[in-house]
Tab-separated table of N, CA and C in Angstrom:
chain	number	residue	atom	x	y	z
A	1	UNK	N	17.847	1.227	1.653
A	1	UNK	CA	16.500	0.775	1.954
A	1	UNK	C	15.493	1.908	1.737
A	2	UNK	N	15.941	3.146	1.894
A	2	UNK	CA	15.025	4.263	1.658
A	2	UNK	C	14.602	4.324	0.200
A	3	UNK	N	15.483	3.880	-0.694
A	3	UNK	CA	15.123	3.867	-2.116
A	3	UNK	C	14.029	2.857	-2.417
A	4	UNK	N	13.996	1.776	-1.668
A	4	UNK	CA	12.953	0.766	-1.857
A	4	UNK	C	11.590	1.370	-1.537
A	5	UNK	N	11.505	2.143	-0.459
A	5	UNK	CA	10.237	2.756	-0.100
A	5	UNK	C	9.833	3.823	-1.119
A	6	UNK	N	10.797	4.544	-1.665
A	6	UNK	CA	10.452	5.514	-2.715
A	6	UNK	C	10.012	4.810	-3.990
A	7	UNK	N	10.586	3.631	-4.265
A	7	UNK	CA	10.142	2.840	-5.417
A	7	UNK	C	8.727	2.322	-5.191
A	8	UNK	N	8.430	1.880	-3.965
A	8	UNK	CA	7.068	1.464	-3.648
A	8	UNK	C	6.097	2.629	-3.795
A	9	UNK	N	6.532	3.829	-3.406
A	9	UNK	CA	5.692	5.016	-3.578
A	9	UNK	C	5.430	5.279	-5.060
A	10	UNK	N	6.444	5.092	-5.887
A	10	UNK	CA	6.261	5.287	-7.324
A	10	UNK	C	5.209	4.330	-7.878
A	11	UNK	N	5.328	3.038	-7.539
A	11	UNK	CA	4.403	2.061	-8.095
A	11	UNK	C	3.001	2.206	-7.537
A	12	UNK	N	2.870	2.530	-6.250
A	12	UNK	CA	1.525	2.763	-5.730
A	12	UNK	C	0.940	4.036	-6.336
A	13	UNK	N	1.784	4.996	-6.681
A	13	UNK	CA	1.304	6.187	-7.389
A	13	UNK	C	0.774	5.840	-8.775
A	14	UNK	N	1.476	4.945	-9.464
A	14	UNK	CA	1.006	4.495	-10.779
A	14	UNK	C	-0.351	3.801	-10.639
A	15	UNK	N	-0.482	2.935	-9.644
A	15	UNK	CA	-1.757	2.264	-9.416
A	15	UNK	C	-2.849	3.266	-9.044
A	16	UNK	N	-2.487	4.313	-8.301
A	16	UNK	CA	-3.457	5.350	-7.956
A	16	UNK	C	-4.038	5.986	-9.209
A	17	UNK	N	-3.177	6.344	-10.134
A	17	UNK	CA	-3.639	6.964	-11.380
A	17	UNK	C	-4.503	5.995	-12.173
A	18	UNK	N	-4.076	4.740	-12.268
A	18	UNK	CA	-4.845	3.760	-13.036
A	18	UNK	C	-6.224	3.499	-12.417
A	19	UNK	N	-6.285	3.408	-11.090
A	19	UNK	CA	-7.580	3.211	-10.442
A	19	UNK	C	-8.477	4.427	-10.634
A	20	UNK	N	-7.881	5.612	-10.590
A	20	UNK	CA	-8.692	6.825	-10.770
A	20	UNK	C	-9.237	6.909	-12.194
A	21	UNK	N	-8.404	6.581	-13.168
A	21	UNK	CA	-8.844	6.599	-14.564
A	21	UNK	C	-9.926	5.540	-14.798
A	22	UNK	N	-9.837	4.417	-14.090
A	22	UNK	CA	-10.822	3.348	-14.233
A	22	UNK	C	-12.068	3.535	-13.391
A	23	UNK	N	-12.304	4.734	-12.874
A	23	UNK	CA	-13.484	5.066	-12.065
A	23	UNK	C	-13.600	4.220	-10.799
A	24	UNK	N	-12.474	3.882	-10.204
A	24	UNK	CA	-12.444	3.186	-8.917
A	24	UNK	C	-11.873	4.150	-7.882
A	25	UNK	N	-12.667	5.130	-7.512
A	25	UNK	CA	-12.147	6.202	-6.675
A	25	UNK	C	-11.776	5.751	-5.268
A	26	UNK	N	-12.506	4.812	-4.694
A	26	UNK	CA	-12.180	4.340	-3.355
A	26	UNK	C	-10.803	3.681	-3.332
A	27	UNK	N	-10.535	2.844	-4.311
A	27	UNK	CA	-9.216	2.208	-4.396
A	27	UNK	C	-8.137	3.235	-4.701
A	28	UNK	N	-8.469	4.231	-5.504
A	28	UNK	CA	-7.495	5.270	-5.811
A	28	UNK	C	-7.107	6.034	-4.548
A	29	UNK	N	-8.074	6.336	-3.690
A	29	UNK	CA	-7.761	7.038	-2.441
A	29	UNK	C	-6.951	6.163	-1.492
A	30	UNK	N	-7.256	4.872	-1.462
A	30	UNK	CA	-6.498	3.949	-0.634
A	30	UNK	C	-5.036	3.886	-1.093
A	31	UNK	N	-4.826	3.799	-2.386
A	31	UNK	CA	-3.471	3.744	-2.906
A	31	UNK	C	-2.781	5.100	-2.802
A	32	UNK	N	-3.526	6.183	-2.855
A	32	UNK	CA	-2.927	7.500	-2.637
A	32	UNK	C	-2.396	7.617	-1.214
A	33	UNK	N	-3.147	7.092	-0.253
A	33	UNK	CA	-2.681	7.099	1.142
A	33	UNK	C	-1.412	6.263	1.285
A	34	UNK	N	-1.354	5.121	0.617
A	34	UNK	CA	-0.153	4.297	0.667
A	34	UNK	C	1.021	5.004	0.002
A	35	UNK	N	0.764	5.707	-1.097
A	35	UNK	CA	1.817	6.447	-1.770
A	35	UNK	C	2.392	7.518	-0.862
A	36	UNK	N	1.537	8.253	-0.196
A	36	UNK	CA	2.002	9.300	0.716
A	36	UNK	C	2.792	8.685	1.869
A	37	UNK	N	2.309	7.560	2.405
A	37	UNK	CA	3.028	6.875	3.483
A	37	UNK	C	4.416	6.442	3.028
A	38	UNK	N	4.498	5.748	1.891
A	38	UNK	CA	5.788	5.256	1.411
A	38	UNK	C	6.732	6.403	1.069
A	39	UNK	N	6.214	7.452	0.469
A	39	UNK	CA	7.061	8.592	0.124
A	39	UNK	C	7.586	9.291	1.378
A	40	UNK	N	6.718	9.437	2.363
A	40	UNK	CA	7.153	10.064	3.611
A	40	UNK	C	8.205	9.242	4.328
A	41	UNK	N	7.997	7.946	4.397
A	41	UNK	CA	8.959	7.068	5.076
A	41	UNK	C	10.259	6.990	4.288
A	42	UNK	N	10.168	7.077	2.974
A	42	UNK	CA	11.365	6.983	2.138
A	42	UNK	C	12.343	8.114	2.342
A	43	UNK	N	11.898	9.247	2.842
A	43	UNK	CA	12.785	10.387	3.060
A	43	UNK	C	13.164	10.586	4.529
A	44	UNK	N	12.879	9.620	5.396
A	44	UNK	CA	13.187	9.775	6.822
A	44	UNK	C	14.630	9.442	7.184
A	45	UNK	N	15.354	8.734	6.314
A	45	UNK	CA	16.742	8.334	6.570
A	45	UNK	C	16.860	7.526	7.865
A	46	UNK	N	16.026	6.499	7.982
A	46	UNK	CA	16.061	5.629	9.144
A	46	UNK	C	17.128	4.554	8.961
A	47	UNK	N	17.361	3.788	10.009
A	47	UNK	CA	18.290	2.665	9.887
A	47	UNK	C	17.617	1.546	9.093
A	48	UNK	N	18.456	0.651	8.593
A	48	UNK	CA	17.907	-0.440	7.790
A	48	UNK	C	17.000	-1.340	8.625
A	49	UNK	N	17.342	-1.525	9.878
A	49	UNK	CA	16.512	-2.343	10.762
A	49	UNK	C	15.136	-1.718	10.944
A	50	UNK	N	15.083	-0.403	11.097
A	50	UNK	CA	13.797	0.274	11.283
A	50	UNK	C	12.949	0.182	10.017
A	51	UNK	N	13.590	0.281	8.844
A	51	UNK	CA	12.848	0.110	7.588
A	51	UNK	C	12.257	-1.295	7.501
A	52	UNK	N	12.996	-2.291	7.941
A	52	UNK	CA	12.485	-3.668	7.920
A	52	UNK	C	11.319	-3.822	8.891
A	53	UNK	N	11.427	-3.211	10.067
A	53	UNK	CA	10.318	-3.263	11.021
A	53	UNK	C	9.075	-2.584	10.462
A	54	UNK	N	9.248	-1.439	9.808
A	54	UNK	CA	8.109	-0.734	9.213
A	54	UNK	C	7.462	-1.570	8.109
A	55	UNK	N	8.283	-2.201	7.278
A	55	UNK	CA	7.725	-3.011	6.198
A	55	UNK	C	7.008	-4.236	6.758
A	56	UNK	N	7.572	-4.865	7.794
A	56	UNK	CA	6.910	-6.019	8.408
A	56	UNK	C	5.586	-5.602	9.037
A	57	UNK	N	5.544	-4.440	9.667
A	57	UNK	CA	4.305	-3.933	10.246
A	57	UNK	C	3.285	-3.646	9.159
A	58	UNK	N	3.735	-3.033	8.063
A	58	UNK	CA	2.848	-2.754	6.931
A	58	UNK	C	2.257	-4.050	6.377
A	59	UNK	N	3.084	-5.077	6.180
A	59	UNK	CA	2.596	-6.354	5.655
A	59	UNK	C	1.607	-7.004	6.611
A	60	UNK	N	1.895	-6.948	7.918
A	60	UNK	CA	0.998	-7.543	8.908
A	60	UNK	C	-0.366	-6.861	8.891
A	61	UNK	N	-0.376	-5.532	8.875
A	61	UNK	CA	-1.636	-4.783	8.854
A	61	UNK	C	-2.401	-5.078	7.565
A	62	UNK	N	-1.690	-5.149	6.440
A	62	UNK	CA	-2.342	-5.455	5.168
A	62	UNK	C	-2.985	-6.837	5.194
A	63	UNK	N	-2.245	-7.843	5.651
A	63	UNK	CA	-2.773	-9.208	5.640
A	63	UNK	C	-3.960	-9.355	6.583
A	64	UNK	N	-3.909	-8.714	7.734
A	64	UNK	CA	-5.046	-8.773	8.657
A	64	UNK	C	-6.260	-8.070	8.036
A	65	UNK	N	-6.053	-6.889	7.450
A	65	UNK	CA	-7.150	-6.161	6.816
A	65	UNK	C	-7.726	-6.898	5.630
A	66	UNK	N	-6.873	-7.490	4.805
A	66	UNK	CA	-7.336	-8.223	3.639
A	66	UNK	C	-8.121	-9.473	4.050
A	67	UNK	N	-7.636	-10.182	5.056
A	67	UNK	CA	-8.328	-11.362	5.543
A	67	UNK	C	-9.690	-10.995	6.133
A	68	UNK	N	-9.742	-9.928	6.903
A	68	UNK	CA	-11.007	-9.477	7.465
A	68	UNK	C	-11.984	-9.102	6.354
A	69	UNK	N	-11.494	-8.364	5.351
A	69	UNK	CA	-12.364	-7.944	4.247
A	69	UNK	C	-12.911	-9.139	3.477
A	70	UNK	N	-12.038	-10.081	3.132
A	70	UNK	CA	-12.501	-11.211	2.324
A	70	UNK	C	-13.413	-12.150	3.097
A	71	UNK	N	-13.258	-12.227	4.409
A	71	UNK	CA	-14.096	-13.138	5.198
A	71	UNK	C	-15.420	-12.524	5.632
A	72	UNK	N	-15.456	-11.236	5.925
A	72	UNK	CA	-16.636	-10.656	6.544
A	72	UNK	C	-17.352	-9.582	5.718
A	73	UNK	N	-16.695	-9.005	4.730
A	73	UNK	CA	-17.323	-7.897	3.992
A	73	UNK	C	-17.611	-8.275	2.534
A	74	UNK	N	-16.676	-8.936	1.885
A	74	UNK	CA	-16.817	-9.272	0.467
A	74	UNK	C	-17.989	-10.216	0.240
A	75	UNK	N	-18.830	-9.872	-0.733
A	75	UNK	CA	-19.964	-10.719	-1.094
A	75	UNK	C	-19.522	-11.607	-2.267
A	76	UNK	N	-19.543	-12.928	-2.087
A	76	UNK	CA	-19.105	-13.817	-3.185
A	76	UNK	C	-20.009	-13.652	-4.415
A	77	UNK	N	-19.387	-13.654	-5.564
A	77	UNK	CA	-20.134	-13.540	-6.807
A	77	UNK	C	-20.694	-12.150	-7.060
A	78	UNK	N	-20.036	-11.129	-6.551
A	78	UNK	CA	-20.560	-9.781	-6.696
A	78	UNK	C	-20.493	-9.263	-8.126
A	79	UNK	N	-19.692	-9.890	-8.979
A	79	UNK	CA	-19.554	-9.405	-10.342
A	79	UNK	C	-20.583	-9.970	-11.298
A	80	UNK	N	-21.435	-10.875	-10.846
A	80	UNK	CA	-22.386	-11.520	-11.753
A	80	UNK	C	-23.807	-11.155	-11.425
């Protein structure tokens, strides 16, 4: 399970570079924080149950944050 978190760190690192190259620095910093989190957790050698709890907590926090952002902060039609 630790390899899964290191793989997630790899892919969020790739997204970090792509966002930075695309002049989206705020998203790049957000994904850099996720990369550091996943990389740090990937080397902790926790039990499989603890890795599942961490991933479930991560998903819960993401979904709550994303829902809050889309309902209260995002301006519809901002690209036009």
